[in-house]
Amino acid sequence: MTGEAQDVPVRDVPGRTRISARALEHLAVGLVRDAAHAAQREVVVRLADAGGVLKVTVTVPVTVAPHLTGSIADRGAALRQHVIDGMRDLAGRRVDVVDVRYSGVRRTGTRVTTARRVS
């Protein structure tokens, strides 16, 4: 076997691929977690079909870390775009609205030192 790519013809395979609402929620949580640099337990995602339009509502803490740049508004816009692109590319779903709500602050990569008393 060589390392060369081989052209494989694409053909229709009988059957269906279904993605449950729960699977879409899990996918959205993963996308948000990656984009927001948050732990999975800190991410809440709700999907809604509003008149044929898929809406994703996200609640996540804003992450403060030395390596993260940009304003909160810029990061929110990037998070929204990441969810829209990820749902389209990975699940074939069109997301028209992503609402982001920041709830709290998550600090990473910072070291807090406290004075210790030596006796």
Backbone as CSV, one residue per row, in Angstrom:
resi,resn,N_x,N_y,N_z,CA_x,CA_y,CA_z,C_x,C_y,C_z
1,MET,0.850,-1.174,0.000,0.000,0.000,0.000,0.891,1.231,0.000
2,THR,0.571,2.166,-0.855,1.355,3.394,-0.941,0.663,4.497,-0.171
3,GLY,1.358,5.595,0.004,0.786,6.728,0.708,-0.019,7.641,-0.187
4,GLU,-0.195,7.249,-1.440,-0.930,8.085,-2.381,-2.431,7.976,-2.147
5,ALA,-3.092,9.086,-2.327,-4.552,9.082,-2.191,-5.168,8.435,-3.416
6,GLN,-6.205,7.684,-3.210,-6.908,7.046,-4.308,-8.278,7.685,-4.443
7,ASP,-8.686,7.910,-5.678,-10.021,8.448,-5.911,-11.048,7.339,-5.726
8,VAL,-11.948,7.552,-4.823,-13.013,6.593,-4.585,-14.310,7.235,-5.047
9,PRO,-15.004,6.581,-5.969,-16.248,7.191,-6.443,-17.289,7.272,-5.328
10,VAL,-17.964,8.404,-5.277,-19.026,8.595,-4.296,-20.297,8.006,-4.893
11,ARG,-20.966,7.191,-4.100,-22.205,6.598,-4.587,-23.253,6.675,-3.498
12,ASP,-24.476,6.639,-3.920,-25.563,6.643,-2.960,-25.679,5.261,-2.337
13,VAL,-25.743,5.236,-1.045,-25.903,3.990,-0.314,-27.317,3.975,0.236
14,PRO,-28.053,2.910,0.018,-29.423,2.850,0.520,-29.466,3.013,2.041
15,GLY,-30.475,3.671,2.513,-30.658,3.856,3.946,-30.715,5.325,4.306
16,ARG,-30.808,5.577,5.604,-30.913,6.941,6.115,-29.933,7.151,7.255
17,THR,-29.535,8.379,7.397,-28.756,8.781,8.558,-29.587,9.799,9.310
18,ARG,-29.890,9.483,10.543,-30.695,10.390,11.362,-29.861,10.878,12.536
19,ILE,-30.031,12.134,12.827,-29.327,12.736,13.957,-30.396,13.206,14.932
20,SER,-30.399,12.629,16.119,-31.416,12.973,17.109,-31.175,14.379,17.658
21,ALA,-32.215,14.927,18.250,-32.101,16.254,18.867,-31.052,16.232,19.972
22,ARG,-30.990,15.145,20.709,-30.021,15.024,21.797,-28.588,15.026,21.250
23,ALA,-28.384,14.332,20.134,-27.055,14.314,19.511,-26.671,15.707,19.024
24,LEU,-27.624,16.441,18.467,-27.347,17.816,18.036,-26.976,18.695,19.230
25,GLU,-27.660,18.496,20.358,-27.317,19.255,21.567,-25.900,18.939,22.022
26,HIS,-25.546,17.653,22.026,-24.190,17.267,22.433,-23.145,17.854,21.492
27,LEU,-23.436,17.856,20.211,-22.521,18.456,19.237,-22.358,19.946,19.512
28,ALA,-23.470,20.633,19.746,-23.412,22.075,20.028,-22.625,22.351,21.304
29,VAL,-22.801,21.523,22.330,-22.044,21.692,23.579,-20.550,21.568,23.300
30,GLY,-20.159,20.581,22.516,-18.746,20.408,22.180,-18.184,21.587,21.411
31,LEU,-18.964,22.100,20.475,-18.526,23.266,19.706,-18.354,24.485,20.608
32,VAL,-19.311,24.703,21.502,-19.243,25.844,22.425,-18.065,25.677,23.373
33,ARG,-17.907,24.472,23.900,-16.808,24.204,24.835,-15.467,24.547,24.187
34,ASP,-15.273,24.113,22.951,-14.012,24.385,22.264,-13.817,25.872,21.992
35,ALA,-14.855,26.540,21.532,-14.733,27.954,21.171,-14.617,28.857,22.390
36,ALA,-15.275,28.499,23.483,-15.301,29.355,24.673,-14.220,28.995,25.686
37,HIS,-13.463,27.917,25.427,-12.431,27.458,26.365,-13.033,27.204,27.736
38,ALA,-14.170,26.538,27.756,-14.875,26.262,28.999,-14.962,24.760,29.217
39,ALA,-15.198,24.371,30.443,-15.415,22.959,30.752,-16.820,22.559,30.309
40,GLN,-16.980,21.303,29.954,-18.271,20.831,29.452,-19.385,21.054,30.464
41,ARG,-19.099,20.876,31.731,-20.129,21.039,32.770,-20.585,22.491,32.921
42,GLU,-19.797,23.439,32.381,-20.138,24.852,32.483,-20.978,25.349,31.308
43,VAL,-21.175,24.512,30.308,-21.871,24.911,29.084,-23.303,24.409,29.108
44,VAL,-24.238,25.313,28.843,-25.649,24.946,28.697,-26.088,25.376,27.304
45,VAL,-26.685,24.437,26.567,-27.134,24.708,25.211,-28.592,24.284,25.091
46,ARG,-29.379,25.124,24.455,-30.778,24.802,24.154,-30.991,25.013,22.664
47,LEU,-31.621,24.046,22.031,-31.968,24.157,20.617,-33.465,24.377,20.508
48,ALA,-33.863,25.213,19.570,-35.286,25.476,19.350,-35.539,25.661,17.866
49,ASP,-36.692,25.192,17.438,-37.136,25.387,16.063,-38.188,26.484,16.112
50,ALA,-37.798,27.657,15.693,-38.697,28.814,15.733,-39.175,29.110,14.317
51,GLY,-40.287,28.519,13.946,-40.853,28.768,12.620,-39.962,28.285,11.484
52,GLY,-39.351,27.120,11.659,-38.480,26.581,10.626,-37.059,27.072,10.704
53,VAL,-36.745,27.909,11.678,-35.402,28.450,11.867,-34.799,27.795,13.110
54,LEU,-33.617,27.196,12.959,-32.951,26.582,14.100,-32.235,27.659,14.903
55,LYS,-32.583,27.725,16.179,-32.007,28.713,17.093,-31.243,27.965,18.185
56,VAL,-30.037,28.426,18.474,-29.216,27.847,19.527,-29.022,28.918,20.593
57,THR,-29.379,28.574,21.822,-29.176,29.478,22.953,-28.072,28.887,23.820
58,VAL,-27.054,29.692,24.099,-25.862,29.238,24.812,-25.707,30.029,26.101
59,THR,-25.429,29.331,27.195,-25.057,29.974,28.447,-23.708,29.392,28.850
60,VAL,-22.743,30.272,29.052,-21.372,29.843,29.318,-20.657,30.957,30.088
61,PRO,-19.691,30.605,30.949,-18.914,31.669,31.587,-17.905,32.251,30.609
62,VAL,-17.563,33.502,30.800,-16.497,34.097,29.992,-15.177,33.628,30.601
63,THR,-14.279,33.159,29.758,-12.994,32.657,30.220,-11.965,33.773,30.163
64,VAL,-11.277,33.949,31.284,-10.205,34.942,31.375,-8.906,34.166,31.522
65,ALA,-8.023,34.350,30.555,-6.737,33.661,30.571,-5.721,34.528,29.836
66,PRO,-4.447,34.411,30.212,-3.418,35.243,29.570,-3.317,35.032,28.059
67,HIS,-3.605,33.831,27.583,-3.443,33.539,26.152,-4.649,33.941,25.308
68,LEU,-5.742,34.338,25.931,-6.940,34.729,25.185,-6.945,36.227,24.953
69,THR,-7.244,36.625,23.739,-7.278,38.038,23.400,-8.644,38.389,22.834
70,GLY,-8.873,39.669,22.691,-10.133,40.135,22.126,-11.128,40.477,23.219
71,SER,-12.040,41.338,22.859,-13.070,41.736,23.817,-14.087,40.610,23.987
72,ILE,-14.909,40.731,24.992,-15.965,39.747,25.223,-16.921,39.732,24.035
73,ALA,-17.204,40.895,23.484,-18.097,40.967,22.318,-17.475,40.253,21.113
74,ASP,-16.171,40.447,20.895,-15.483,39.766,19.792,-15.494,38.257,19.986
75,ARG,-15.256,37.816,21.209,-15.257,36.375,21.483,-16.655,35.791,21.336
76,GLY,-17.671,36.565,21.702,-19.047,36.109,21.509,-19.375,35.937,20.032
77,ALA,-18.925,36.875,19.216,-19.157,36.780,17.769,-18.433,35.567,17.186
78,ALA,-17.211,35.332,17.634,-16.457,34.166,17.155,-17.122,32.872,17.599
79,LEU,-17.635,32.843,18.820,-18.340,31.663,19.324,-19.580,31.391,18.478
80,ARG,-20.354,32.421,18.196,-21.562,32.258,17.366,-21.208,31.708,15.994
81,GLN,-20.166,32.260,15.378,-19.769,31.793,14.046,-19.273,30.357,14.091
82,HIS,-18.563,29.995,15.155,-18.060,28.624,15.305,-19.212,27.624,15.407
83,VAL,-20.247,27.987,16.133,-21.418,27.108,16.265,-22.129,26.981,14.913
84,ILE,-22.328,28.093,14.227,-22.999,28.064,12.921,-22.210,27.199,11.937
85,ASP,-20.897,27.415,11.852,-20.062,26.659,10.920,-19.999,25.178,11.291
86,GLY,-19.836,24.892,12.588,-19.724,23.507,13.040,-20.993,22.705,12.822
87,MET,-22.131,23.302,13.113,-23.398,22.594,12.901,-23.630,22.345,11.413
88,ARG,-23.226,23.285,10.576,-23.366,23.106,9.125,-22.412,22.026,8.618
89,ASP,-21.145,22.115,9.008,-20.128,21.213,8.478,-20.241,19.793,9.032
90,LEU,-20.580,19.653,10.309,-20.582,18.340,10.942,-21.940,17.647,10.942
91,ALA,-23.010,18.426,10.982,-24.345,17.815,11.068,-25.238,18.156,9.883
92,GLY,-24.762,19.025,9.007,-25.590,19.398,7.869,-26.817,20.200,8.259
93,ARG,-26.737,20.914,9.365,-27.865,21.699,9.850,-27.578,23.183,9.698
94,ARG,-28.574,23.916,9.272,-28.447,25.368,9.140,-28.947,26.024,10.422
95,VAL,-28.058,26.735,11.071,-28.409,27.492,12.272,-28.507,28.946,11.868
96,ASP,-29.653,29.550,12.130,-29.870,30.939,11.746,-29.616,31.920,12.888
97,VAL,-29.792,31.470,14.126,-29.649,32.368,15.274,-28.868,31.658,16.371
98,VAL,-27.858,32.335,16.910,-27.143,31.853,18.090,-27.134,32.989,19.096
99,ASP,-27.765,32.774,20.232,-27.756,33.746,21.331,-26.764,33.269,22.377
100,VAL,-25.851,34.150,22.777,-24.844,33.815,23.777,-25.100,34.640,25.022
101,ARG,-25.167,33.954,26.144,-25.316,34.624,27.440,-24.131,34.212,28.302
102,TYR,-23.349,35.202,28.717,-22.238,34.920,29.611,-22.748,34.959,31.043
103,SER,-22.450,33.906,31.794,-22.892,33.825,33.180,-21.706,33.494,34.068
104,GLY,-21.068,34.500,34.534,-19.932,34.283,35.407,-18.609,34.383,34.678
105,VAL,-17.548,34.132,35.433,-16.186,34.237,34.917,-15.429,32.967,35.279
106,ARG,-14.690,32.461,34.328,-13.825,31.300,34.560,-12.391,31.757,34.333
107,ARG,-11.578,31.658,35.359,-10.176,32.079,35.255,-9.295,30.846,35.078
108,THR,-8.423,30.913,34.082,-7.471,29.822,33.864,-6.095,30.400,33.623
109,GLY,-5.096,29.612,33.932,-3.732,30.022,33.638,-3.197,31.136,34.502
110,THR,-3.925,31.479,35.554,-3.423,32.510,36.457,-3.127,31.858,37.793
111,ARG,-2.082,32.288,38.380,-1.689,31.710,39.657,-1.926,32.736,40.749
112,VAL,-2.666,32.333,41.724,-2.940,33.206,42.857,-2.062,32.757,44.011
113,THR,-1.273,33.679,44.519,-0.417,33.335,45.639,-0.944,34.009,46.892
114,THR,-0.832,33.318,47.965,-1.256,33.881,49.232,-0.067,33.824,50.192
115,ALA,-0.047,34.765,51.075,1.030,34.806,52.072,0.825,33.646,53.052
116,ARG,1.904,32.958,53.333,1.827,31.869,54.301,2.534,32.276,55.571
117,ARG,1.960,31.831,56.608,2.543,32.123,57.916,3.452,30.969,58.318
118,VAL,4.656,31.289,58.636,5.608,30.270,59.074,5.765,30.412,60.583
119,SER,5.576,29.290,61.279,5.726,29.375,62.730,6.996,28.749,63.198
